[in-house]
C-alpha cells in the first residue's frame, strides 16, 4: 500500500491511495440501502485499487442552482485527482482502468461529467478506461455510449474538455450527456 501525489499549480497536492495486489472478493449490486452482494471466486492474481476523494457535496450551496460538477474550479480539480490516480503506475504494468460511475451515488455527482473527467484523465495518463455499469444504470450507459461514439478515436482531450466547458452552467444533474 502506498500513497501517490502530484503537485498542481496551486493548493494542496492531490493525493490517492494505491493498493497493489488487491482483488475483488464480492460482487456488489445496487446502492444506498438497496445493496446486495455475493462472494466471488479469487482471480489468478491480484490487481490494483485506487482511492481518490470526490467533491464534498455536503458543503455545496444548494441555493445557487449550479450543478457542482460544472462550477469553474471543480472540473479542473476532478480531472487532476483522476489523473493523479491513473498516473500512479507505469502503463506497462497494466494499461486498463476499470471504474464504476464514481462519485454519482451517495455523492450525487453528475455521471456524464464524472465519466468525461475519468476519460480525460485516463487519456492523459496513457490508460484505457473501461466503465462498468450495473443494470440500473442502463439509460445512462446508452446515453454515454452515444457520447463515446461522437468523440471516438479521432478526437482529442482538448475537444472533449471544450465540450464539457460549453455545457450550460444551469444544466441539471443527469441532463449533461445531451450536450
PDB file of C-alpha atoms in Angstrom:
ATOM      1  CA  UNK A   1       0.000   0.000   0.000  1.00  0.00           C
ATOM      2  CA  UNK A   2       1.312   3.435  -0.868  1.00  0.00           C
ATOM      3  CA  UNK A   3       0.123   6.950  -1.436  1.00  0.00           C
ATOM      4  CA  UNK A   4       0.921   8.959  -4.511  1.00  0.00           C
ATOM      5  CA  UNK A   5       0.776  12.670  -5.019  1.00  0.00           C
ATOM      6  CA  UNK A   6       1.049  15.001  -7.992  1.00  0.00           C
ATOM      7  CA  UNK A   7       1.527  18.726  -7.464  1.00  0.00           C
ATOM      8  CA  UNK A   8      -0.885  21.143  -9.167  1.00  0.00           C
ATOM      9  CA  UNK A   9      -0.142  24.801  -9.871  1.00  0.00           C
ATOM     10  CA  UNK A  10      -1.570  25.877  -6.525  1.00  0.00           C
ATOM     11  CA  UNK A  11      -3.269  24.482  -3.466  1.00  0.00           C
ATOM     12  CA  UNK A  12      -2.599  21.219  -1.662  1.00  0.00           C
ATOM     13  CA  UNK A  13      -1.321  18.344  -3.787  1.00  0.00           C
ATOM     14  CA  UNK A  14      -3.962  15.845  -4.905  1.00  0.00           C
ATOM     15  CA  UNK A  15      -3.362  12.506  -3.273  1.00  0.00           C
ATOM     16  CA  UNK A  16      -4.551   8.995  -3.923  1.00  0.00           C
ATOM     17  CA  UNK A  17      -4.196   5.733  -2.080  1.00  0.00           C
ATOM     18  CA  UNK A  18      -2.879   2.843  -4.193  1.00  0.00           C
ATOM     19  CA  UNK A  19      -3.235  -0.741  -3.011  1.00  0.00           C
ATOM     20  CA  UNK A  20      -1.265  -3.259  -5.077  1.00  0.00           C
ATOM     21  CA  UNK A  21      -2.131  -6.956  -5.130  1.00  0.00           C
ATOM     22  CA  UNK A  22      -5.791  -6.238  -4.417  1.00  0.00           C
ATOM     23  CA  UNK A  23      -8.538  -8.463  -5.705  1.00  0.00           C
ATOM     24  CA  UNK A  24     -12.307  -8.363  -5.665  1.00  0.00           C
ATOM     25  CA  UNK A  25     -13.923 -10.709  -3.189  1.00  0.00           C
ATOM     26  CA  UNK A  26     -17.545  -9.544  -3.509  1.00  0.00           C
ATOM     27  CA  UNK A  27     -19.900  -8.661  -6.354  1.00  0.00           C
ATOM     28  CA  UNK A  28     -21.928  -5.749  -5.015  1.00  0.00           C
ATOM     29  CA  UNK A  29     -25.128  -4.720  -6.781  1.00  0.00           C
ATOM     30  CA  UNK A  30     -27.214  -1.631  -6.038  1.00  0.00           C
ATOM     31  CA  UNK A  31     -26.545   1.419  -3.956  1.00  0.00           C
ATOM     32  CA  UNK A  32     -27.525   3.062  -0.694  1.00  0.00           C
ATOM     33  CA  UNK A  33     -29.990   0.849   1.197  1.00  0.00           C
ATOM     34  CA  UNK A  34     -30.700  -1.439  -1.769  1.00  0.00           C
ATOM     35  CA  UNK A  35     -27.339  -3.246  -1.820  1.00  0.00           C
ATOM     36  CA  UNK A  36     -26.869  -6.983  -2.210  1.00  0.00           C
ATOM     37  CA  UNK A  37     -23.676  -8.977  -2.654  1.00  0.00           C
ATOM     38  CA  UNK A  38     -22.273 -12.396  -3.452  1.00  0.00           C
ATOM     39  CA  UNK A  39     -18.816 -13.893  -2.891  1.00  0.00           C
ATOM     40  CA  UNK A  40     -16.559 -14.138  -5.975  1.00  0.00           C
ATOM     41  CA  UNK A  41     -14.040 -16.825  -6.817  1.00  0.00           C
ATOM     42  CA  UNK A  42     -10.495 -15.498  -6.372  1.00  0.00           C
ATOM     43  CA  UNK A  43      -8.806 -14.362  -9.622  1.00  0.00           C
ATOM     44  CA  UNK A  44      -5.422 -15.849 -10.595  1.00  0.00           C
ATOM     45  CA  UNK A  45      -3.552 -12.729  -9.486  1.00  0.00           C
ATOM     46  CA  UNK A  46      -4.328  -9.516  -7.659  1.00  0.00           C
ATOM     47  CA  UNK A  47      -4.740  -6.147  -9.244  1.00  0.00           C
ATOM     48  CA  UNK A  48      -4.527  -2.578  -8.112  1.00  0.00           C
ATOM     49  CA  UNK A  49      -7.116  -0.472  -6.338  1.00  0.00           C
ATOM     50  CA  UNK A  50      -7.056   3.317  -6.470  1.00  0.00           C
ATOM     51  CA  UNK A  51      -8.855   5.514  -3.992  1.00  0.00           C
ATOM     52  CA  UNK A  52      -9.330   9.241  -4.518  1.00  0.00           C
ATOM     53  CA  UNK A  53     -11.585  11.704  -2.820  1.00  0.00           C
ATOM     54  CA  UNK A  54     -14.579  13.241  -4.560  1.00  0.00           C
ATOM     55  CA  UNK A  55     -16.196  16.648  -4.273  1.00  0.00           C
ATOM     56  CA  UNK A  56     -17.633  17.441  -0.860  1.00  0.00           C
ATOM     57  CA  UNK A  57     -21.276  17.603  -1.887  1.00  0.00           C
ATOM     58  CA  UNK A  58     -22.435  18.369   1.662  1.00  0.00           C
ATOM     59  CA  UNK A  59     -20.515  21.667   1.505  1.00  0.00           C
ATOM     60  CA  UNK A  60     -22.244  22.764  -1.714  1.00  0.00           C
ATOM     61  CA  UNK A  61     -24.566  25.768  -1.615  1.00  0.00           C
ATOM     62  CA  UNK A  62     -27.815  24.373  -2.995  1.00  0.00           C
ATOM     63  CA  UNK A  63     -29.316  27.861  -3.297  1.00  0.00           C
ATOM     64  CA  UNK A  64     -27.162  28.991  -6.229  1.00  0.00           C
ATOM     65  CA  UNK A  65     -28.746  26.472  -8.636  1.00  0.00           C
ATOM     66  CA  UNK A  66     -25.460  25.477 -10.282  1.00  0.00           C
ATOM     67  CA  UNK A  67     -24.539  21.846 -10.836  1.00  0.00           C
ATOM     68  CA  UNK A  68     -21.477  21.368  -8.577  1.00  0.00           C
ATOM     69  CA  UNK A  69     -19.651  19.335 -11.243  1.00  0.00           C
ATOM     70  CA  UNK A  70     -19.775  22.328 -13.617  1.00  0.00           C
ATOM     71  CA  UNK A  71     -18.680  25.078 -11.207  1.00  0.00           C
ATOM     72  CA  UNK A  72     -15.496  26.730 -12.544  1.00  0.00           C
ATOM     73  CA  UNK A  73     -12.907  25.223 -10.163  1.00  0.00           C
ATOM     74  CA  UNK A  74     -14.402  21.741  -9.855  1.00  0.00           C
ATOM     75  CA  UNK A  75     -13.769  20.182 -13.313  1.00  0.00           C
ATOM     76  CA  UNK A  76     -10.053  21.007 -13.096  1.00  0.00           C
ATOM     77  CA  UNK A  77      -9.893  19.547  -9.572  1.00  0.00           C
ATOM     78  CA  UNK A  78     -11.691  16.347 -10.601  1.00  0.00           C
ATOM     79  CA  UNK A  79      -9.538  15.891 -13.730  1.00  0.00           C
ATOM     80  CA  UNK A  80      -6.354  16.375 -11.697  1.00  0.00           C
ATOM     81  CA  UNK A  81      -7.458  13.922  -8.998  1.00  0.00           C
ATOM     82  CA  UNK A  82      -8.303  11.243 -11.572  1.00  0.00           C
ATOM     83  CA  UNK A  83      -5.073  11.894 -13.494  1.00  0.00           C
ATOM     84  CA  UNK A  84      -3.093  11.544 -10.257  1.00  0.00           C
ATOM     85  CA  UNK A  85      -4.809   8.219  -9.574  1.00  0.00           C
ATOM     86  CA  UNK A  86      -4.248   6.886 -13.097  1.00  0.00           C
ATOM     87  CA  UNK A  87      -0.616   8.027 -13.170  1.00  0.00           C
ATOM     88  CA  UNK A  88       0.212   6.077 -10.013  1.00  0.00           C
ATOM     89  CA  UNK A  89       1.744   3.228 -12.043  1.00  0.00           C
ATOM     90  CA  UNK A  90       3.537   2.730 -15.338  1.00  0.00           C
ATOM     91  CA  UNK A  91       1.379   1.862 -18.342  1.00  0.00           C
ATOM     92  CA  UNK A  92       3.423  -1.293 -18.974  1.00  0.00           C
ATOM     93  CA  UNK A  93       2.194  -2.672 -15.628  1.00  0.00           C
ATOM     94  CA  UNK A  94      -1.386  -2.740 -16.916  1.00  0.00           C
ATOM     95  CA  UNK A  95      -2.851  -0.027 -19.049  1.00  0.00           C
ATOM     96  CA  UNK A  96      -6.546  -0.637 -18.345  1.00  0.00           C
ATOM     97  CA  UNK A  97      -8.532   1.154 -15.654  1.00  0.00           C
ATOM     98  CA  UNK A  98     -11.896  -0.301 -14.682  1.00  0.00           C
ATOM     99  CA  UNK A  99     -14.292   2.067 -12.930  1.00  0.00           C
ATOM    100  CA  UNK A 100     -17.892   2.285 -11.918  1.00  0.00           C
ATOM    101  CA  UNK A 101     -19.748   5.564 -12.078  1.00  0.00           C
ATOM    102  CA  UNK A 102     -17.566   7.099  -9.412  1.00  0.00           C
ATOM    103  CA  UNK A 103     -18.953   9.853  -7.186  1.00  0.00           C
ATOM    104  CA  UNK A 104     -22.508   9.654  -8.549  1.00  0.00           C
ATOM    105  CA  UNK A 105     -24.352   7.674  -5.883  1.00  0.00           C
ATOM    106  CA  UNK A 106     -24.102   8.933  -2.332  1.00  0.00           C
ATOM    107  CA  UNK A 107     -22.015  11.912  -3.502  1.00  0.00           C
ATOM    108  CA  UNK A 108     -24.685  12.882  -6.063  1.00  0.00           C
ATOM    109  CA  UNK A 109     -22.291  13.838  -8.849  1.00  0.00           C
ATOM    110  CA  UNK A 110     -23.391  14.008 -12.473  1.00  0.00           C
ATOM    111  CA  UNK A 111     -22.482  10.760 -14.289  1.00  0.00           C
ATOM    112  CA  UNK A 112     -21.868  12.428 -17.668  1.00  0.00           C
ATOM    113  CA  UNK A 113     -19.420  14.958 -16.242  1.00  0.00           C
ATOM    114  CA  UNK A 114     -17.709  12.413 -13.961  1.00  0.00           C
ATOM    115  CA  UNK A 115     -17.199   9.850 -16.728  1.00  0.00           C
ATOM    116  CA  UNK A 116     -15.860  12.508 -19.123  1.00  0.00           C
ATOM    117  CA  UNK A 117     -13.455  13.583 -16.383  1.00  0.00           C
ATOM    118  CA  UNK A 118     -12.252   9.982 -15.983  1.00  0.00           C
ATOM    119  CA  UNK A 119     -11.944   9.651 -19.776  1.00  0.00           C
ATOM    120  CA  UNK A 120      -9.829  12.819 -19.989  1.00  0.00           C
ATOM    121  CA  UNK A 121      -7.594  11.700 -17.118  1.00  0.00           C
ATOM    122  CA  UNK A 122      -7.154   8.167 -18.471  1.00  0.00           C
ATOM    123  CA  UNK A 123      -6.242   9.527 -21.911  1.00  0.00           C
ATOM    124  CA  UNK A 124      -3.661  11.914 -20.470  1.00  0.00           C
ATOM    125  CA  UNK A 125      -2.207   9.144 -18.280  1.00  0.00           C
ATOM    126  CA  UNK A 126      -1.962   6.748 -21.251  1.00  0.00           C
ATOM    127  CA  UNK A 127      -4.520   4.311 -19.832  1.00  0.00           C
ATOM    128  CA  UNK A 128      -7.519   2.600 -21.402  1.00  0.00           C
ATOM    129  CA  UNK A 129     -10.746   3.318 -19.498  1.00  0.00           C
ATOM    130  CA  UNK A 130     -13.445   0.672 -19.096  1.00  0.00           C
ATOM    131  CA  UNK A 131     -16.635   1.893 -17.446  1.00  0.00           C
ATOM    132  CA  UNK A 132     -18.752  -0.629 -15.555  1.00  0.00           C
ATOM    133  CA  UNK A 133     -22.498  -0.012 -15.322  1.00  0.00           C
ATOM    134  CA  UNK A 134     -24.952  -2.208 -13.470  1.00  0.00           C
ATOM    135  CA  UNK A 135     -28.417  -2.888 -14.953  1.00  0.00           C
ATOM    136  CA  UNK A 136     -29.976   0.040 -13.058  1.00  0.00           C
ATOM    137  CA  UNK A 137     -27.665   2.392 -14.995  1.00  0.00           C
ATOM    138  CA  UNK A 138     -28.785   1.182 -18.428  1.00  0.00           C
ATOM    139  CA  UNK A 139     -30.266   4.514 -19.546  1.00  0.00           C
ATOM    140  CA  UNK A 140     -27.071   6.372 -18.657  1.00  0.00           C
ATOM    141  CA  UNK A 141     -24.963   3.655 -20.293  1.00  0.00           C
ATOM    142  CA  UNK A 142     -26.855   4.041 -23.580  1.00  0.00           C
ATOM    143  CA  UNK A 143     -26.624   7.852 -23.461  1.00  0.00           C
ATOM    144  CA  UNK A 144     -22.916   7.821 -22.665  1.00  0.00           C
ATOM    145  CA  UNK A 145     -22.247   5.303 -25.422  1.00  0.00           C
ATOM    146  CA  UNK A 146     -23.572   7.939 -27.857  1.00  0.00           C
ATOM    147  CA  UNK A 147     -21.079  10.453 -26.401  1.00  0.00           C
ATOM    148  CA  UNK A 148     -18.250   7.943 -26.891  1.00  0.00           C
ATOM    149  CA  UNK A 149     -19.294   7.280 -30.489  1.00  0.00           C
ATOM    150  CA  UNK A 150     -19.478  11.008 -31.193  1.00  0.00           C
ATOM    151  CA  UNK A 151     -15.916  11.600 -30.000  1.00  0.00           C
ATOM    152  CA  UNK A 152     -14.376   8.275 -30.949  1.00  0.00           C
ATOM    153  CA  UNK A 153     -10.681   7.702 -31.540  1.00  0.00           C
ATOM    154  CA  UNK A 154     -10.076  10.720 -33.769  1.00  0.00           C
ATOM    155  CA  UNK A 155     -10.953  13.317 -31.137  1.00  0.00           C
ATOM    156  CA  UNK A 156      -8.632  14.988 -28.670  1.00  0.00           C
ATOM    157  CA  UNK A 157      -8.756  15.590 -24.946  1.00  0.00           C
ATOM    158  CA  UNK A 158      -8.999  19.319 -25.702  1.00  0.00           C
ATOM    159  CA  UNK A 159     -12.123  18.752 -27.811  1.00  0.00           C
ATOM    160  CA  UNK A 160     -13.787  16.762 -25.042  1.00  0.00           C
ATOM    161  CA  UNK A 161     -12.797  19.355 -22.439  1.00  0.00           C
ATOM    162  CA  UNK A 162     -14.157  22.150 -24.651  1.00  0.00           C
ATOM    163  CA  UNK A 163     -17.444  20.280 -24.975  1.00  0.00           C
ATOM    164  CA  UNK A 164     -17.650  19.933 -21.182  1.00  0.00           C
ATOM    165  CA  UNK A 165     -16.857  23.633 -20.761  1.00  0.00           C
ATOM    166  CA  UNK A 166     -19.666  24.513 -23.186  1.00  0.00           C
ATOM    167  CA  UNK A 167     -22.402  22.756 -21.181  1.00  0.00           C
ATOM    168  CA  UNK A 168     -24.732  25.477 -19.889  1.00  0.00           C
ATOM    169  CA  UNK A 169     -23.979  26.033 -16.195  1.00  0.00           C
ATOM    170  CA  UNK A 170     -27.683  25.796 -15.314  1.00  0.00           C
ATOM    171  CA  UNK A 171     -27.976  22.250 -16.712  1.00  0.00           C
ATOM    172  CA  UNK A 172     -29.437  19.854 -14.173  1.00  0.00           C
ATOM    173  CA  UNK A 173     -27.974  16.559 -12.966  1.00  0.00           C
ATOM    174  CA  UNK A 174     -28.418  13.699 -15.464  1.00  0.00           C
ATOM    175  CA  UNK A 175     -29.027  16.128 -18.360  1.00  0.00           C
ATOM    176  CA  UNK A 176     -25.374  16.828 -19.234  1.00  0.00           C
ATOM    177  CA  UNK A 177     -24.977  13.921 -21.684  1.00  0.00           C
ATOM    178  CA  UNK A 178     -27.447  15.676 -24.004  1.00  0.00           C
ATOM    179  CA  UNK A 179     -24.823  18.352 -24.661  1.00  0.00           C
TER     180      UNK A 179
END
